[in-house]
XYZ file of C-alpha atoms in Angstrom:
677
model
C -25.925 1.786 21.381
C -22.555 1.435 19.634
C -23.511 3.885 16.942
C -23.616 6.713 19.493
C -19.854 6.499 19.841
C -19.266 6.761 16.100
C -20.876 10.105 15.195
C -22.484 13.031 16.987
C -23.914 16.414 16.026
C -20.728 18.275 16.932
C -18.891 16.295 14.222
C -21.193 17.568 11.451
C -21.142 20.751 9.373
C -23.751 21.521 6.730
C -23.393 23.675 3.598
C -20.007 24.951 4.734
C -16.960 26.249 2.885
C -14.002 24.413 4.428
C -11.535 25.430 1.731
C -10.888 25.055 -1.975
C -8.783 21.877 -1.749
C -9.261 18.456 -0.218
C -6.287 18.974 2.111
C -8.117 21.889 3.744
C -11.310 19.839 4.122
C -9.466 16.917 5.688
C -7.610 19.295 7.998
C -10.861 20.899 9.187
C -12.544 17.549 9.817
C -9.460 16.233 11.632
C -9.469 19.317 13.855
C -13.118 18.742 14.674
C -12.409 15.140 15.702
C -9.513 16.301 17.869
C -11.594 19.082 19.447
C -14.177 16.517 20.588
C -11.513 14.259 22.114
C -11.716 11.554 19.480
C -8.121 12.106 18.371
C -5.157 13.192 20.435
C -3.418 15.129 17.652
C -5.264 16.774 14.746
C -2.075 17.155 12.708
C -1.187 13.476 13.065
C -4.705 12.464 12.021
C -4.568 14.820 9.047
C -1.185 13.454 7.960
C -2.431 9.855 8.193
C -5.498 10.669 6.079
C -3.405 12.547 3.516
C -0.918 9.676 3.325
C -3.820 7.329 2.529
C -5.089 9.901 0.011
C -1.689 9.857 -1.703
C -2.062 6.116 -2.359
C -5.278 6.599 -4.319
C -7.992 9.234 -4.433
C -11.027 8.648 -2.196
C -13.529 10.522 -4.345
C -16.424 8.393 -5.594
C -19.001 8.886 -8.337
C -22.031 10.906 -7.320
C -20.326 13.726 -5.444
C -19.089 11.630 -2.496
C -15.688 11.425 -0.829
C -14.587 9.125 1.989
C -11.090 10.049 3.158
C -10.146 7.499 5.780
C -7.245 6.099 7.766
C -6.106 4.106 10.731
C -3.945 6.097 13.124
C -2.573 5.664 16.626
C -3.732 9.176 17.475
C -7.420 8.173 17.071
C -8.912 7.248 20.445
C -12.165 5.701 19.184
C -13.650 4.831 15.803
C -15.350 7.997 14.580
C -16.991 9.773 11.660
C -16.838 13.462 10.819
C -19.160 14.718 8.085
C -19.401 17.877 6.031
C -21.804 18.906 3.283
C -19.684 21.301 1.271
C -20.626 24.451 -0.558
C -18.848 24.855 -2.905
C -17.802 21.346 -3.878
C -14.167 20.187 -3.623
C -12.244 17.849 -5.922
C -11.344 14.528 -4.286
C -10.330 12.831 -7.542
C -13.660 11.233 -8.520
C -14.057 10.548 -12.246
C -17.287 12.551 -12.527
C -16.256 15.718 -10.693
C -15.918 17.258 -7.221
C -17.688 16.143 -4.050
C -20.154 17.866 -1.753
C -20.645 15.003 0.745
C -17.478 14.155 2.682
C -17.087 11.619 5.486
C -13.735 11.440 7.276
C -13.574 7.891 8.639
C -11.055 7.604 11.465
C -10.197 4.284 13.081
C -7.684 3.574 15.847
C -4.797 1.217 15.116
C -6.416 -1.520 17.173
C -10.056 -0.901 16.269
C -12.370 -3.663 17.477
C -14.290 -5.824 15.046
C -17.640 -4.319 16.059
C -16.536 -0.762 15.314
C -14.997 -1.830 12.007
C -18.300 -3.425 11.010
C -20.102 -0.154 11.749
C -17.669 1.859 9.630
C -17.980 -0.603 6.769
C -21.787 -0.428 7.040
C -21.616 3.308 6.407
C -19.348 2.795 3.400
C -21.781 0.269 1.930
C -24.722 2.630 2.420
C -22.997 5.282 0.303
C -23.566 3.224 -2.842
C -27.334 3.504 -2.290
C -28.787 6.558 -4.067
C -31.645 6.995 -1.602
C -29.272 7.280 1.347
C -27.132 9.828 -0.515
C -30.246 11.812 -1.460
C -31.344 11.875 2.183
C -27.938 13.218 3.216
C -28.315 16.085 0.744
C -31.867 16.826 1.875
C -31.177 16.813 5.635
C -31.751 20.216 7.228
C -29.989 19.735 10.579
C -27.044 17.801 12.036
C -29.523 15.813 14.098
C -31.111 14.482 10.903
C -27.685 13.442 9.605
C -26.975 11.607 12.857
C -30.339 9.822 12.600
C -29.680 8.780 9.003
C -26.242 7.412 9.859
C -27.499 5.639 12.970
C -30.255 3.971 10.942
C -27.576 2.580 8.640
C -25.272 1.515 11.464
C -28.049 -0.081 13.493
C -29.382 -2.083 10.534
C -28.910 -5.853 10.874
C -25.572 -7.031 9.504
C -25.994 -8.792 6.183
C -23.821 -10.178 3.476
C -23.215 -8.148 0.376
C -25.609 -10.328 -1.564
C -28.483 -9.878 0.885
C -27.909 -6.152 1.205
C -28.082 -5.643 -2.518
C -31.411 -7.433 -2.896
C -33.209 -4.344 -1.577
C -32.364 -2.280 -4.650
C -34.870 0.589 -4.761
C -36.696 2.474 -7.464
C -34.101 5.237 -7.145
C -31.388 2.747 -8.084
C -33.477 1.443 -10.961
C -33.957 4.956 -12.268
C -30.207 5.405 -12.551
C -29.857 2.276 -14.671
C -32.724 2.778 -17.045
C -34.982 0.072 -15.580
C -38.243 0.411 -13.686
C -39.733 -1.330 -10.692
C -42.578 -2.547 -12.908
C -40.249 -4.909 -14.752
C -39.962 -8.398 -13.432
C -36.606 -9.339 -11.969
C -34.760 -11.340 -14.607
C -34.274 -15.026 -14.005
C -30.896 -15.766 -12.510
C -29.117 -18.464 -14.489
C -25.501 -17.947 -13.505
C -23.418 -17.044 -10.479
C -20.283 -14.931 -10.314
C -18.060 -14.886 -7.257
C -15.895 -11.939 -6.294
C -13.243 -10.928 -3.778
C -12.820 -7.287 -2.760
C -9.996 -5.898 -0.634
C -8.269 -2.550 -0.136
C -5.150 -1.681 1.912
C -6.959 -0.282 4.950
C -10.007 -2.540 4.685
C -12.377 0.116 5.996
C -14.413 1.524 3.139
C -13.583 0.628 -0.455
C -13.640 -3.110 0.288
C -17.333 -3.047 1.206
C -18.472 -0.396 -1.253
C -16.975 -2.420 -4.091
C -18.772 -5.527 -2.834
C -22.196 -3.896 -2.825
C -21.571 -2.181 -6.169
C -20.734 -5.534 -7.806
C -23.775 -7.230 -6.291
C -26.080 -4.454 -7.516
C -24.496 -4.590 -10.976
C -25.017 -8.346 -11.041
C -28.691 -7.935 -10.269
C -29.019 -5.490 -13.135
C -27.304 -7.988 -15.431
C -29.463 -10.886 -14.278
C -26.807 -12.847 -12.400
C -26.181 -13.597 -8.754
C -22.932 -12.153 -7.402
C -21.520 -13.635 -4.208
C -18.749 -11.540 -2.652
C -16.053 -12.354 -0.131
C -14.910 -9.118 1.515
C -11.382 -9.450 2.857
C -11.531 -6.349 5.045
C -11.010 -5.113 8.586
C -14.418 -6.097 9.894
C -13.712 -9.740 9.219
C -14.439 -12.056 6.329
C -16.611 -15.098 5.804
C -14.928 -17.134 3.064
C -17.069 -18.286 0.179
C -17.969 -21.955 0.400
C -16.315 -24.474 -1.889
C -19.670 -25.360 -3.427
C -20.389 -21.696 -4.200
C -17.022 -21.282 -5.916
C -17.407 -24.540 -7.829
C -20.800 -23.426 -9.197
C -19.591 -19.981 -10.278
C -19.160 -19.152 -13.944
C -16.350 -16.663 -13.309
C -14.523 -14.788 -10.561
C -13.860 -11.067 -10.122
C -10.836 -9.932 -8.103
C -11.256 -6.254 -7.177
C -8.288 -5.839 -4.874
C -5.372 -3.531 -4.161
C -3.653 -6.205 -2.060
C -3.114 -9.929 -2.427
C -6.111 -12.279 -2.446
C -6.105 -14.603 0.552
C -6.803 -18.206 -0.437
C -6.374 -17.533 -4.143
C -5.989 -21.226 -4.971
C -9.622 -21.868 -4.051
C -10.566 -20.208 -7.350
C -8.132 -22.218 -9.496
C -9.357 -22.759 -13.048
C -12.093 -20.123 -12.937
C -12.237 -17.448 -15.676
C -11.056 -14.277 -13.966
C -11.377 -10.505 -14.295
C -8.942 -8.586 -12.095
C -8.529 -4.905 -11.284
C -8.019 -2.464 -8.444
C -10.839 -2.060 -5.941
C -11.873 1.403 -7.151
C -12.793 0.137 -10.611
C -15.428 -2.084 -9.021
C -16.949 1.023 -7.415
C -16.701 3.231 -10.497
C -17.444 0.647 -13.214
C -19.217 -2.336 -11.620
C -21.449 -2.994 -14.642
C -18.422 -3.133 -16.942
C -16.641 -5.587 -14.661
C -19.652 -7.879 -14.468
C -20.013 -7.725 -18.265
C -16.322 -8.583 -18.627
C -16.770 -11.526 -16.257
C -19.735 -12.837 -18.252
C -17.746 -12.600 -21.477
C -14.848 -14.425 -19.855
C -17.211 -17.180 -18.695
C -18.213 -17.814 -22.311
C -14.701 -17.596 -23.770
C -12.719 -20.883 -23.735
C -9.496 -18.914 -24.170
C -10.146 -16.439 -21.367
C -7.651 -15.846 -18.600
C -8.102 -18.112 -15.585
C -6.834 -18.281 -12.031
C -3.715 -20.493 -12.103
C -4.148 -23.997 -10.761
C -5.939 -27.219 -11.615
C -9.669 -26.949 -12.226
C -11.800 -29.411 -10.279
C -12.901 -31.361 -13.341
C -10.411 -30.649 -16.106
C -7.018 -29.255 -16.913
C -7.071 -26.915 -19.886
C -4.272 -25.117 -21.631
C -5.978 -21.841 -20.790
C -5.795 -22.688 -17.095
C -2.113 -23.426 -17.334
C -1.099 -20.520 -19.454
C -2.723 -17.432 -18.075
C -3.795 -15.100 -15.395
C -5.520 -11.794 -15.962
C -2.668 -9.691 -14.671
C 0.068 -11.540 -16.559
C 3.145 -13.143 -15.033
C 5.271 -10.012 -15.262
C 2.834 -8.079 -13.099
C 2.251 -11.103 -10.881
C 5.984 -11.540 -10.249
C 6.284 -7.873 -9.340
C 3.427 -8.230 -6.850
C 5.059 -11.334 -5.367
C 8.382 -9.577 -4.779
C 6.696 -6.439 -3.407
C 4.711 -8.579 -0.970
C 7.951 -9.971 0.411
C 9.501 -6.520 0.654
C 6.444 -4.986 2.337
C 6.448 -7.641 5.082
C 10.219 -7.292 5.477
C 10.215 -3.524 5.988
C 8.863 -3.560 9.607
C 11.825 -5.733 10.626
C 14.116 -3.337 8.788
C 12.615 -0.223 10.377
C 12.550 -1.597 13.913
C 15.926 -3.296 13.722
C 17.696 -0.483 11.902
C 16.452 2.242 14.201
C 17.343 0.202 17.296
C 20.871 -0.327 15.973
C 21.159 3.400 15.244
C 19.961 4.248 18.762
C 22.476 1.770 20.135
C 25.247 3.604 18.298
C 23.913 6.925 19.551
C 24.001 5.856 23.209
C 26.990 3.528 23.239
C 29.160 4.661 20.354
C 30.145 2.597 17.329
C 32.393 0.367 19.459
C 29.246 -0.994 21.131
C 28.984 -3.460 18.224
C 31.979 -5.403 19.592
C 30.760 -5.621 23.181
C 26.940 -5.539 23.145
C 26.403 -9.287 23.523
C 28.762 -9.535 26.495
C 27.218 -6.522 28.231
C 23.627 -7.759 27.751
C 24.259 -11.395 28.744
C 26.514 -10.666 31.694
C 24.786 -7.445 32.758
C 28.323 -6.101 32.885
C 29.394 -2.541 32.185
C 33.069 -3.327 32.585
C 33.495 -4.505 29.004
C 33.931 -0.888 27.935
C 36.221 1.716 29.447
C 33.273 4.045 29.881
C 30.450 2.444 31.829
C 27.136 3.866 32.870
C 23.471 3.475 32.075
C 23.760 5.003 28.580
C 26.268 2.353 27.554
C 24.103 -0.450 28.904
C 20.983 0.850 27.166
C 22.987 1.271 23.983
C 24.085 -2.362 24.195
C 20.507 -3.544 24.777
C 19.182 -1.518 21.825
C 21.986 -2.640 19.544
C 21.412 -6.299 20.443
C 17.639 -5.987 19.963
C 18.186 -4.368 16.589
C 20.640 -7.056 15.559
C 18.160 -9.796 16.489
C 15.356 -8.031 14.601
C 17.648 -7.714 11.605
C 18.206 -11.450 11.772
C 14.635 -11.906 10.533
C 15.163 -9.656 7.511
C 16.040 -12.327 4.937
C 13.756 -15.065 6.356
C 10.807 -12.626 6.396
C 11.525 -11.570 2.816
C 11.783 -15.163 1.654
C 8.840 -16.384 3.714
C 6.401 -13.788 2.460
C 7.523 -14.142 -1.148
C 6.555 -17.799 -0.798
C 3.340 -16.770 0.958
C 2.423 -14.526 -1.988
C 2.810 -17.500 -4.324
C 1.341 -20.403 -2.347
C -0.580 -18.707 0.478
C -0.183 -20.053 4.024
C 1.378 -23.435 3.076
C 4.295 -21.485 1.589
C 5.246 -19.752 4.845
C 7.238 -22.554 6.513
C 9.328 -23.514 3.451
C 9.785 -19.819 2.657
C 11.141 -18.948 6.097
C 13.299 -22.072 5.957
C 14.719 -20.942 2.617
C 15.547 -17.548 4.102
C 17.281 -19.156 7.095
C 19.321 -21.339 4.738
C 20.257 -18.266 2.704
C 21.600 -16.609 5.858
C 23.397 -19.795 6.925
C 25.267 -20.238 3.622
C 26.034 -16.529 3.299
C 23.778 -15.910 0.295
C 22.090 -12.978 2.043
C 19.413 -10.841 0.435
C 19.879 -12.359 -3.037
C 19.582 -15.854 -1.610
C 16.382 -14.853 0.174
C 14.827 -13.688 -3.087
C 15.745 -16.845 -4.974
C 14.916 -19.161 -2.068
C 11.515 -17.566 -1.536
C 10.582 -18.037 -5.187
C 11.696 -21.679 -5.171
C 9.878 -22.385 -1.900
C 6.684 -20.739 -3.094
C 6.519 -22.501 -6.422
C 7.477 -25.812 -4.841
C 4.651 -25.452 -2.310
C 2.234 -24.458 -5.065
C 3.246 -27.443 -7.206
C 2.753 -29.871 -4.316
C -0.598 -28.284 -3.421
C -1.912 -29.063 -6.900
C -1.182 -32.778 -6.664
C -4.176 -35.096 -6.504
C -4.323 -36.897 -3.160
C -6.878 -39.203 -1.507
C -9.671 -37.625 0.483
C -8.198 -38.768 3.820
C -4.894 -36.994 3.096
C -6.296 -33.591 2.163
C -6.375 -32.354 5.733
C -2.682 -33.154 6.121
C -1.604 -31.296 2.975
C -1.402 -27.679 4.224
C 0.031 -28.407 7.681
C 2.329 -31.394 7.098
C 2.822 -32.555 3.528
C 3.321 -29.227 1.732
C 5.633 -27.620 4.342
C 7.678 -30.825 4.689
C 8.328 -31.586 1.046
C 8.578 -27.960 -0.094
C 11.173 -27.361 2.649
C 13.083 -30.439 1.484
C 13.026 -29.229 -2.117
C 14.175 -25.696 -1.407
C 16.673 -26.854 1.214
C 18.273 -29.300 -1.193
C 18.342 -26.695 -3.957
C 19.964 -24.090 -1.717
C 22.481 -26.377 0.024
C 23.520 -28.536 -2.927
C 23.114 -26.343 -6.019
C 22.528 -22.625 -5.431
C 23.959 -21.794 -2.021
C 27.660 -21.479 -2.890
C 27.131 -19.589 -6.195
C 24.735 -17.130 -4.549
C 27.069 -16.698 -1.600
C 29.946 -16.019 -4.006
C 27.886 -13.396 -5.815
C 26.884 -11.763 -2.532
C 30.459 -11.813 -1.253
C 31.775 -10.422 -4.520
C 29.195 -7.647 -4.481
C 30.121 -6.768 -0.886
C 33.842 -6.598 -1.727
C 33.087 -4.510 -4.811
C 31.022 -2.058 -2.784
C 33.729 -1.803 -0.139
C 36.263 -1.027 -2.843
C 34.205 1.676 -4.505
C 35.766 5.095 -4.633
C 35.889 8.107 -6.874
C 34.002 7.763 -10.166
C 32.637 4.272 -9.446
C 31.002 5.358 -6.206
C 29.528 8.455 -7.844
C 28.085 6.341 -10.675
C 26.424 4.034 -8.152
C 25.005 7.067 -6.351
C 23.540 8.374 -9.609
C 21.938 5.004 -10.392
C 20.423 4.704 -6.915
C 19.134 8.288 -7.090
C 17.480 7.636 -10.451
C 15.846 4.444 -9.148
C 14.489 6.110 -6.012
C 12.806 8.857 -8.045
C 11.609 6.835 -11.020
C 8.327 5.470 -9.662
C 8.045 7.106 -6.202
C 7.449 4.101 -3.978
C 6.882 1.602 -6.782
C 8.861 -1.562 -7.619
C 11.988 0.231 -8.859
C 12.060 2.498 -5.812
C 11.544 -0.501 -3.508
C 14.324 -2.460 -5.260
C 16.838 0.309 -4.546
C 15.592 0.650 -0.968
C 15.752 -3.118 -0.340
C 19.287 -3.202 -1.737
C 20.301 -0.494 0.727
C 18.657 -1.891 3.871
C 20.069 -5.371 3.221
C 23.532 -3.855 3.642
C 22.705 -2.375 7.048
C 23.064 -5.820 8.574
C 26.756 -5.664 7.588
C 27.243 -2.070 8.818
C 30.401 -1.522 6.757
C 31.182 1.927 5.422
C 30.141 1.194 1.834
C 26.720 -0.094 2.920
C 26.147 2.920 5.158
C 26.997 5.255 2.264
C 24.459 3.460 0.063
C 21.784 3.821 2.749
C 22.495 7.544 2.959
C 22.281 7.942 -0.820
C 18.980 6.066 -1.001
C 17.297 7.976 1.828
C 18.495 11.392 0.696
C 17.466 10.764 -2.917
C 14.065 9.474 -1.775
C 13.466 12.695 0.151
C 14.066 14.831 -2.950
C 10.798 14.438 -4.951
C 8.324 15.706 -2.304
C 10.689 18.492 -1.215
C 11.369 19.553 -4.814
C 7.660 19.699 -5.653
C 6.936 21.586 -2.424
C 9.627 24.124 -3.346
C 8.370 24.424 -6.939
C 4.807 25.147 -5.786
C 6.216 27.821 -3.479
C 8.432 29.676 -5.976
C 6.057 29.382 -8.997
C 2.544 28.840 -7.592
C 0.883 30.052 -10.821
C 2.139 26.930 -12.615
C 0.106 24.661 -10.332
C -3.566 24.155 -9.580
C -5.059 25.074 -6.235
C -5.128 21.411 -5.230
C -1.472 21.003 -6.201
C -0.472 24.031 -4.158
C -2.216 22.519 -1.146
C -0.479 19.199 -1.814
C 2.777 21.125 -1.947
C 2.305 22.296 1.630
C 1.877 18.708 2.836
C 4.828 17.589 0.714
C 7.268 19.544 2.913
C 6.567 17.233 5.847
C 6.300 14.102 3.699
C 9.661 14.795 2.083
C 11.309 15.602 5.385
C 10.007 12.257 6.690
C 11.394 10.274 3.694
C 7.982 9.507 2.186
C 8.644 9.631 -1.559
C 4.960 9.008 -2.245
C 4.297 12.647 -1.350
C 5.168 13.550 -4.950
C 2.737 11.042 -6.520
C -0.160 13.527 -6.977
C 2.133 15.762 -9.045
C 3.596 12.883 -11.049
C 0.149 11.462 -11.776
C -1.062 14.809 -13.124
C 2.019 15.570 -15.269
C 4.331 12.528 -15.464
C 6.355 13.604 -18.516
C 7.615 16.752 -16.791
C 7.604 15.776 -13.136
C 9.265 12.340 -13.183
C 12.355 13.260 -15.291
C 12.824 16.390 -13.179
C 12.680 14.406 -9.951
C 15.106 11.827 -11.350
C 17.556 14.623 -12.168
C 17.381 15.901 -8.592
C 17.718 12.400 -7.138
C 20.756 11.652 -9.304
C 22.510 14.821 -8.101
C 21.807 13.978 -4.457
C 22.899 10.352 -4.801
C 26.136 11.338 -6.535
C 27.024 13.946 -3.900
C 26.306 11.572 -1.016
C 28.608 8.914 -2.458
C 31.292 11.433 -3.448
C 31.489 12.941 0.042
C 31.457 9.670 1.969
C 28.291 10.532 3.886
C 26.898 7.585 5.867
C 23.590 6.639 7.494
C 22.989 3.803 9.945
C 19.174 4.090 10.144
C 16.836 2.741 7.425
C 14.050 5.318 7.667
C 12.960 8.541 9.320
C 14.333 11.423 7.253
C 15.217 14.425 9.387
C 14.159 12.548 12.513
C 17.207 10.245 12.346
C 19.847 12.879 11.717
C 21.644 11.560 14.793
C 22.466 8.457 12.693
C 24.026 10.455 9.828
C 27.779 10.716 9.408
C 28.886 14.066 7.872
C 25.530 15.708 8.475
C 26.496 18.948 6.710
C 27.299 17.090 3.500
C 24.018 15.200 3.805
C 22.104 18.486 4.045
C 24.125 19.994 1.198
C 23.419 17.022 -1.075
C 19.719 17.051 -0.167
C 19.493 20.804 -0.792
C 21.275 20.531 -4.134
C 19.006 17.748 -5.370
C 15.897 19.585 -4.196
C 16.953 22.743 -6.023
C 17.785 20.847 -9.231
C 14.456 18.991 -9.160
C 12.449 22.159 -8.446
C 14.239 24.170 -11.155
C 13.848 21.408 -13.748
C 10.125 20.940 -13.160
C 9.554 24.714 -13.068
C 11.383 25.247 -16.367
C 9.576 22.309 -17.987
C 6.186 23.657 -16.938
C 7.099 27.214 -17.996
C 8.094 25.979 -21.470
C 4.866 24.007 -21.784
C 2.882 27.043 -20.663
C 4.678 29.270 -23.194
C 4.042 26.863 -26.069
C 0.385 26.653 -25.127
C 0.083 30.434 -24.975
C 1.586 31.045 -28.458
C -1.292 31.237 -30.988
C -1.194 28.940 -33.961
C -0.472 30.745 -37.270
C -3.714 29.402 -38.675
C -5.696 31.299 -36.054
C -4.078 34.733 -36.574
C -6.270 37.184 -38.513
C -5.457 40.583 -39.999
C -6.572 43.596 -38.015
C-alpha cells in the first residue's frame, strides 16, 4: 500500500511541547523525518520549509498548520505530525494551531505520491477528520485516520465536496434536515499555489463546499503537482462566473475569456470561501463587473474589453515577474559556471576558453593543466547558458500574456534583441510585443477547420513576423543605442556618480524584499554579467551585498534587543542569519509584514550604505547568487565584508531605535489618565 510509505507511528507525537515558535516545531518535525531516514539532512529540510513559510504563512483556520516544501534532501514523500500542547502560532487568522503536519516531498516526487499528499490536504478542510485527529489517543489511530484518507478513491473536488457532513452543516448554521437547495447556476474556479502540494487542493474543496452552501455548483480545476484535468469547454461556457484563487499564473487563462471574474491569492479561498463565492455571484449579475480579457463566445462587451479583476498595473507587474522568474535559473547556472571558470582558469580564460574546449588544447595558455581545462569548460558552459538569458526573459513574458502560443514569438523576439544589440531592455520590449501580438491573433475569428492550426502554426508564425519586423525595422537600433549608451555611462562612472548609483540600487533591493522593485534591481545587475566589464561587476556586488543586509540586520537586532521582538520574531531572527548569509532577502519579510513602517525604512538605510560603499571601493562580483558561498568570485573581499557589516549595523541600529521610540511613546501615560494620589 502506497500510504505505508507516507506516514508511520514513529513520525507522530501527541500532546507534546515542541517549542514556543513555529520554527522550533518545524525543526523538531524535520529532525524526526531525518532520524527515520526520510531526509538526508534535517537542517536542509528545515531551511526549505522555513523558506516556504517566509513566502506566506501555512496556518489555517481551525487550529491547523501545514508547513510543507519540496527539497532535494527528502528521500521519499512523507508526513510528520504533531498534536501540540500548548498551541503555536503559524499565522492563521483565528489563532494558533495545535494540529501540525509537515509535508515533505522530494524534488522529483512521483505523481502518485503527490496525489496522496494532496488528498491529506483536502481532508483537512473536513471538520469530522480534524475532530478525529484531536480525539485520537495513540499514534496508531492517527496513522489509521490518515491512511483512510489516502486510500480513499481519488475524486474531483466537486465529487469530494458532495459528502458534506452534519458537522460541516453545524458550522454554517444549516442542518441535515433541510433539503439541498436547487442548483441553478455553475461557477468555475482555478486554484494554484507555488509548490502545488497543499493549498491548491484545500482551496478547491473549500470553494466547492462553499458553493454547496450557497446553492450553486462549483467546478474546480486544480493546477497542482498531482496533475490537473482541465475543465471542459462546455463547462466553462455554461458557468456564470470564474474564481481564480492562485499565487501563480493561470495556465490556459484565455479559455475563460469574457467570464465575470473574482481573483485573489489561494489562501483567501481557504479562509473566506463563502465570501469569494458570494463575490462571484454578485459579479455574475453585474453587467459592469470585471471579466477575463478576451472575446466572449457570443458577444463582445465593453466590460470584457476594459477590465480584469487585478487591474492592468498589477497584471503587467505579474507578466514581467514571470519573465524574470523563468530567467533566473539561466542566470544562476550560467553566472556561477562563469565564476567557477574564473576561479580555476583565471580571468584570462575568457579570451581562450573556446579554443581550449573545441581543440582540447591546453597550449593556448602559458600555464596548462587540468585546472585550466576545467576552467575553460565551465566558462564556456556558463557563457552558453547566459546566451539564453534574454530569450528566456522575452519568451516567458510573452508566455505570461498569451500562454503557450506566445513562447515561440517571445523567444524569437529575445534572439532578435541579442542579435541587434538591444540586450536586456530589448528583451523586455520584445517580449511584451510578442505576447500581445500572439494574444491579438488568438482572438481572431477563424473557420472551424483552422482552429487546430492556430496555436501551433498561425499564431507563432504571424506573431514572430510582427515582433521581428518591429524589432528589426523600428525598435532595434533605438533600443541598441540606449543599451550601448547605458553601458558606456556605467563604464564611465566614478566618484559621486558611482556612489549615487550604489545608493539607488541599495534602496531598491531593500524596498520590497524580493518583490518587483527588488527583482528589477537584481535583473539589471545580472544582465550586465554577460558583459563582464568592471562597471557591471561592481553593480552585481552592490546588489548582492545590499540584498543580504535586511535578514542580517533583523537577525542582529533580535540578538542585541530581544525584548523589542516577540518570541516568534526572535526565532525568525535565528533563521535570518543563514538566509541573509545566503542572499535571500525574503528572510526579513516576517519582520516587515509585522511592522512595515519601522522595518522597511531601516532596511533601506542599511542597504543604501552598503551599496554606496561597494561602488565607492570598486568591489566586484562575478557570480549572480550565493552570498557567502561565492566569496571566491568577489574582488576586494575585505571591502565587501566591510560594506556588508556597515549596512547591517546601520539597519539594525535604525530598526532598534525606531522600535525603542515606539515602545517609549506607548509606555508614557496619557495626561487624561493621570489621577491625583
